[in-house]
Coordinates of C-alpha atoms in Angstrom, one line a residue:
X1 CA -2.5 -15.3 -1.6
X2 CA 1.0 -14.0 -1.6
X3 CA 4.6 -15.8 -2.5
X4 CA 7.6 -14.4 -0.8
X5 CA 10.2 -15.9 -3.7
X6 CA 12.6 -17.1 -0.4
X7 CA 12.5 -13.6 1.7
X8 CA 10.8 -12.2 4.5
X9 CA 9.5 -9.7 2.0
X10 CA 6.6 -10.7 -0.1
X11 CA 8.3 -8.9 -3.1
X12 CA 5.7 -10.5 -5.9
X13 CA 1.9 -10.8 -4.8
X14 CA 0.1 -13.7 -6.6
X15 CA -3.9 -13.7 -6.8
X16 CA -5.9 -16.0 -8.7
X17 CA -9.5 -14.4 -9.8
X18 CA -11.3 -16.8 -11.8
X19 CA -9.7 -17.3 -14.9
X20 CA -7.1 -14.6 -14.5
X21 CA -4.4 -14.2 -12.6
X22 CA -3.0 -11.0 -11.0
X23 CA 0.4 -10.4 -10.2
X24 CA 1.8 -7.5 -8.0
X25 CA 5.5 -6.6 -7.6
X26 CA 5.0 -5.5 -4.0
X27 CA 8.1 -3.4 -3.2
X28 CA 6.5 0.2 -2.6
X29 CA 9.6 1.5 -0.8
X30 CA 12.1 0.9 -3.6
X31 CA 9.3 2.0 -6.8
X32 CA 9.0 -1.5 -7.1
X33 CA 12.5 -2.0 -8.4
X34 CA 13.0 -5.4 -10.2
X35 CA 15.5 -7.3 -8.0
X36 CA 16.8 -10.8 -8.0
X37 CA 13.6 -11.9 -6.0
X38 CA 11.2 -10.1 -7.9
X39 CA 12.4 -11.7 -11.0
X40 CA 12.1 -15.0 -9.9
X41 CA 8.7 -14.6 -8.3
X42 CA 7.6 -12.9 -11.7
X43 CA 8.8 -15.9 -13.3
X44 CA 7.2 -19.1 -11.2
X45 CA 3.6 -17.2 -11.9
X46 CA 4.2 -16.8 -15.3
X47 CA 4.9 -20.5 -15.4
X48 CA 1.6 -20.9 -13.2
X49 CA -0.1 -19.1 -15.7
X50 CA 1.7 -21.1 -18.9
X51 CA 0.5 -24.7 -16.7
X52 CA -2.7 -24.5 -15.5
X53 CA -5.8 -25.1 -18.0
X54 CA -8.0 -23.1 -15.2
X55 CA -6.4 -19.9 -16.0
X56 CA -6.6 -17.8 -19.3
X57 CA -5.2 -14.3 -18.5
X58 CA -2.9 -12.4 -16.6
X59 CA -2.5 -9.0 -15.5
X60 CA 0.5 -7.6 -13.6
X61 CA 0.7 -4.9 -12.0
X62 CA 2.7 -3.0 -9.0
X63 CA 2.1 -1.9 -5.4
X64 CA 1.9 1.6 -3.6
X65 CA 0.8 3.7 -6.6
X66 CA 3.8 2.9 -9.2
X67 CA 4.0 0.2 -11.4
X68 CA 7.7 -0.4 -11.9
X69 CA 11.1 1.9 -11.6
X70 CA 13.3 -1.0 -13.2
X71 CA 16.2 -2.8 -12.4
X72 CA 17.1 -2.3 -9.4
X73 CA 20.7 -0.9 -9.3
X74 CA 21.9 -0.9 -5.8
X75 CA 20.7 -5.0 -6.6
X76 CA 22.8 -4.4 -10.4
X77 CA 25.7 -2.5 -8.4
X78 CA 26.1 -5.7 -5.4
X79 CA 26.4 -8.1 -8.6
X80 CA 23.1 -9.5 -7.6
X81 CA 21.3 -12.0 -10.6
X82 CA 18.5 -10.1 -11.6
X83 CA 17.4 -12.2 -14.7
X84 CA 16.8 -15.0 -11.8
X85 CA 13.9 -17.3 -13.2
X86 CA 14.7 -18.0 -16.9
X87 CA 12.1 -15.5 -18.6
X88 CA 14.7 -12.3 -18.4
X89 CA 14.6 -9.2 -16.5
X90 CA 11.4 -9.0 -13.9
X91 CA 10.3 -12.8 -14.9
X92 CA 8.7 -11.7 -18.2
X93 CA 10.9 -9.0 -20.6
X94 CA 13.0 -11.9 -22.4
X95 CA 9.7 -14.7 -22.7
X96 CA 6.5 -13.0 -22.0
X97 CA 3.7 -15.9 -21.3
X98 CA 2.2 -17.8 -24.0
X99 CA -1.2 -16.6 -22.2
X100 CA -2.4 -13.1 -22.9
X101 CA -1.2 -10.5 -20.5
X102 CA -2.8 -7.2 -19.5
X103 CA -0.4 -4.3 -17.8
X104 CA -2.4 -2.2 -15.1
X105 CA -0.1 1.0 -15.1
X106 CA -0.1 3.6 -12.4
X107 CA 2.5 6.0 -11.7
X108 CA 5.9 5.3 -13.0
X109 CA 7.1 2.4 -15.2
X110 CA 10.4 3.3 -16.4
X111 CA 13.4 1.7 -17.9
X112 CA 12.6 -2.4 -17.0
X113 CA 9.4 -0.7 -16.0
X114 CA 8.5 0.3 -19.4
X115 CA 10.1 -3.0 -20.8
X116 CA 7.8 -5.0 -19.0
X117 CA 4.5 -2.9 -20.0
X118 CA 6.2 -3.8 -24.0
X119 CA 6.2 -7.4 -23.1
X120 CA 2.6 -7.0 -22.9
X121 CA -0.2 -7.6 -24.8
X122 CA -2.9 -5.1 -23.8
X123 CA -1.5 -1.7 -21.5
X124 CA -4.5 0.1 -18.9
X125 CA -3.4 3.0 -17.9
X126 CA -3.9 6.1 -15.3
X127 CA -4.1 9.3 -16.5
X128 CA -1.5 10.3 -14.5
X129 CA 1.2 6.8 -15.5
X130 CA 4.9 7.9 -17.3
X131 CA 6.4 5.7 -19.2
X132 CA 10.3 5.8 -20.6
X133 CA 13.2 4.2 -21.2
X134 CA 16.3 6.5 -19.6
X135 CA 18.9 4.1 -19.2
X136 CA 21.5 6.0 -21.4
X137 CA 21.1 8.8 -18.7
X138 CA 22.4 6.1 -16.6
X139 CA 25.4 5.3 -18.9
X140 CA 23.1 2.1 -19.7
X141 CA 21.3 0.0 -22.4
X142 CA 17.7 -0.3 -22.8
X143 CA 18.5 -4.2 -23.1
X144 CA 15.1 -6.3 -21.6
X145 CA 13.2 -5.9 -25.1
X146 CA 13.3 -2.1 -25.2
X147 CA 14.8 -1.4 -28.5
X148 CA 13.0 -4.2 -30.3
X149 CA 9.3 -3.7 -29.1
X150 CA 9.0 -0.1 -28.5
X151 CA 9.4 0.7 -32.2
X152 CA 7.1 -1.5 -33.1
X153 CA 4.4 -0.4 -30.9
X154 CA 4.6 3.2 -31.6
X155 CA 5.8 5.7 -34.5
X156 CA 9.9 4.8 -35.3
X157 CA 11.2 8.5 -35.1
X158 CA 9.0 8.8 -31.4
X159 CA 10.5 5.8 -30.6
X160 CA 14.3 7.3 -31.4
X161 CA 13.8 9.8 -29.3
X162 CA 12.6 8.6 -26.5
X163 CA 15.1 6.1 -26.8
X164 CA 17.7 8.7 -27.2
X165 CA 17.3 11.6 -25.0
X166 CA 16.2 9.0 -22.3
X167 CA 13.0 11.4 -21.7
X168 CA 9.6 9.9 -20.6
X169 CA 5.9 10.5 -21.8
X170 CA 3.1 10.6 -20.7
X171 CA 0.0 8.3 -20.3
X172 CA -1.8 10.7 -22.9
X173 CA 1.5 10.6 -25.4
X174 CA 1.3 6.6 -24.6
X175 CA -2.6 6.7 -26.0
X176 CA -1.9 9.0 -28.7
X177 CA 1.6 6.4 -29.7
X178 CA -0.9 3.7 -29.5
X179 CA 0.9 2.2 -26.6
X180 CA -1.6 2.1 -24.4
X181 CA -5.6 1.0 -24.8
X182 CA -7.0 3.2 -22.1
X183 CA -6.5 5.3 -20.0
X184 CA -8.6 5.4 -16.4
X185 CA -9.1 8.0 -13.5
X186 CA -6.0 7.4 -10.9
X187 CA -6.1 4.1 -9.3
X188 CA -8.7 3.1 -11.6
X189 CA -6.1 1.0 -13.7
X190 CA -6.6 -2.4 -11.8
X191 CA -10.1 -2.6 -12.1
X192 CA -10.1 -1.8 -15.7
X193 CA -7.5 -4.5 -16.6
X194 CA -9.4 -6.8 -14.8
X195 CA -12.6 -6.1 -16.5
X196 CA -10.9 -6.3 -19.5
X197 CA -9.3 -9.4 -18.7
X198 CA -12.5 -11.0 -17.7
X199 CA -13.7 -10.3 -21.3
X200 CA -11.0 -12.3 -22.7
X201 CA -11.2 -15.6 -20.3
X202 CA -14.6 -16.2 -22.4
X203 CA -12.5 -17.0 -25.0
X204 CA -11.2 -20.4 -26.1
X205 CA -8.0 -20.4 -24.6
X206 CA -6.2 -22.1 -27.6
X207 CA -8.0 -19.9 -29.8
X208 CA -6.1 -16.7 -28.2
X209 CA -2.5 -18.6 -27.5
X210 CA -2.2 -19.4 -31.1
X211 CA -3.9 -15.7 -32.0
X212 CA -1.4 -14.1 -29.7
X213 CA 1.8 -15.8 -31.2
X214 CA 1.1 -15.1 -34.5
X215 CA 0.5 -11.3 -33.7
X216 CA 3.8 -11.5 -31.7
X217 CA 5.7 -13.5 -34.6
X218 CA 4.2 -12.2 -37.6
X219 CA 6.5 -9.0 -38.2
X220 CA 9.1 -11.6 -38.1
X221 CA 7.7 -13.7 -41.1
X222 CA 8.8 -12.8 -44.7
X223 CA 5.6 -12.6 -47.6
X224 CA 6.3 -15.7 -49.1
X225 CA 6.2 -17.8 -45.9
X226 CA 3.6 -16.1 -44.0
X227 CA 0.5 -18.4 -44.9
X228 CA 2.6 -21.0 -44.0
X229 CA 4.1 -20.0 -40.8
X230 CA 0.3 -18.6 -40.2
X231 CA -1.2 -22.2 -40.8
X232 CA 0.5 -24.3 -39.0
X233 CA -0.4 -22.2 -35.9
X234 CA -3.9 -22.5 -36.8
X235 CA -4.0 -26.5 -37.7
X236 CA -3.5 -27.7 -34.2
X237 CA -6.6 -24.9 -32.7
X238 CA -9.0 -25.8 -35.5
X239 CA -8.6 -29.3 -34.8
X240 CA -9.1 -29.1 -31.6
X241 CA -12.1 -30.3 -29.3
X242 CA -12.6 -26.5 -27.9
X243 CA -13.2 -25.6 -31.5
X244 CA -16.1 -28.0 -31.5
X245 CA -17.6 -26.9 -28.6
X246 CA -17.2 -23.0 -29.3
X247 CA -19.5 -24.1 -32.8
X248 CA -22.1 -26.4 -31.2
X249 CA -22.3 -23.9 -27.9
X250 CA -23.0 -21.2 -30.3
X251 CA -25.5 -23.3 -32.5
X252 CA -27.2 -23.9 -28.6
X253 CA -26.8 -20.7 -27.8
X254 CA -25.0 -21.3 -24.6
X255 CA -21.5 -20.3 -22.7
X256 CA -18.9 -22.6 -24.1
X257 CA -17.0 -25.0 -22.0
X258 CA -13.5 -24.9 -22.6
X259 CA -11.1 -27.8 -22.3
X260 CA -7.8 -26.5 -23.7
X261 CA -7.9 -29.6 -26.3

C-alpha cells in the first residue's frame, strides 16, 4: 500500500506487516531528500502508528539503496515548508512516535538523514551505510535533533567532531560509537529490522511505550526526582489489563493477548 501525501509521486511508501509498520521515503532520484511532501507523509503514518492498537512497531526506511540525504535544499532554497506535518523535519526528528521505531539504514543518511536514524530507537545497518551530520559545510545547522541526541548516543568528543568538521563515518565507526545495533550484508538491512521488529510486537505494547519514554526522558530527570518521574510512568502499565494477561498467559504457558488497556 502506498500514500502519495497530495502528488503524483508516491514520495512516502506505507506497508502494514502484522504488527509493524514499514515506512519508505520513496524518492530514489533525489537520495530520498526530505521535502515538504515527504514530511508530511512521514508524519500521518507516524500518527497511524501512535492510533491504532493493531500496530506495535515501526521501521522506516528509504528507497533505491539510500536511506536519507536530508533536507532537501532546492525544496529549503524555493521557501518550500519542509517541517509540514507537526512532528518536525521528515515527520519524525522534532516528536519521534510514542511506539518503538527501528531505522533500516542502507547507503547514505546524512544531515536530516542522520537526524532521523537519532530519532530512533533501535538502528540496522549495512555494512556499507555512512552516517553524518555536514551541514556546517553547507553554512548550516544541524537543527532536527542533531546536536542533542548524537552526543548522547555516542562518545561526546566523537560527537564534536563529527559535528564539527562535518565529516561522516562509517557503518563500522556507527557499531563501534554504539550508534548502531547491527550491521547486515548490503541490502540485508530491511529484513533484519523487520525480524527485529517482529521480536518486539510480542511484547505488551504499553509495557514498551511507557519503557521507551522513560529511556528517552530519563537523562532529563535530576536524582532526586527520578523514582518519581520513573513511577508514575509505570502506575498506569501495571495497572493495566495487559499486565494481567502477560502474568496469567505466562502462568498458562501461552502467547499473551494484548489489549493495549
Amino acid at each position: 500500500m502506498s500514500e502519495t501525501a497530495g502528488t503524483a509521486e508516491p514520495v512516502v511508501l506505507v506497508e502494514e506487516r502484522d504488527r509493524v509498520l514499514v515506512v519508505t521515503i520513496n524518492r530514489p532520484a533525489a537520495r530520498n531528500a526530505v521535502n515538504g511532501a515527504v514530511s508530511a507523509a512521514v508524519a500521518a503514518a507516524m500518527d497511524r502508528l501512535e492510533s491504532r492498537d493493531d500496530l506495535s512497531v515501526g521501521v522506516i526506511t528509504g528507497a533505491g539503496g539510500t536511506f536519507c540525504a536530508g533536507m532537501d535544499l532546492k525544496a529549503f532554497l524555493g521557501g518550500e515548508d519542509v517541517m509540514a506535518g507537526g512532528r518536525g523535519l521528515a515527520g519524525i526528528a522534532t516528536r519521534p512516535p510514542a511506539k518503538p521505531l527501528v531505522a533500516a539504514v542502507e547507503g547514505w543518511a546524512l544531515a536530516g538523514g542522520c537526524e532521523v536514524v537519532l530519532a530512533c530507537d533501535v538502528v540496522v545497518a549495512s555494512r556499507e551505510a555512512r552516517f553524518g551530520i555536514p551541514e556546517v559545510k553547507r553554512g548550516l545547522v544541524a537543527g532536527a535533533g542533531g546536536l542533542v541526541r548524537l552526543p548522547r548516543k555516542i562518545p561526546q568528543n566523537v560527537a564534536h567532531e563529527l559535528a564539527l568538521t562535518g565529516d561522516p563515518m562509517t557503518a563500522e565507526q556507527a557499531e563501534r560509537y554504539g550508534l548502531v545495533n547491527r550491521l547486515t550484508e548490503p541490502g540485508g538491512a530491511l529484513d533484519a529490522a523487520l525480524e527485529l521488529a517482529g521480536r518486539m510486537t510480542a511484547n505488551g505494547p504499553l509495557a514498551m511505550a511507557a519503557t521507551k519514554r522513560i529511556l528517552a526522558e530519563q537523562a532529563d530527570w535530576g536524582a532526586q526526582d527520578f523514582w518519581d518521574q520513573q513511577s508514575a510512568l509505570m502506575a498506569p502499565v501495571f495497572a493495566s489489563e495487559d499486565a494481567q494477561e502477560g502474568a496469567r498467559a505466562f502462568a498458562e504457558k501461552r502467547p499473551p493477548q494484548w489489549r493495549n488497556r
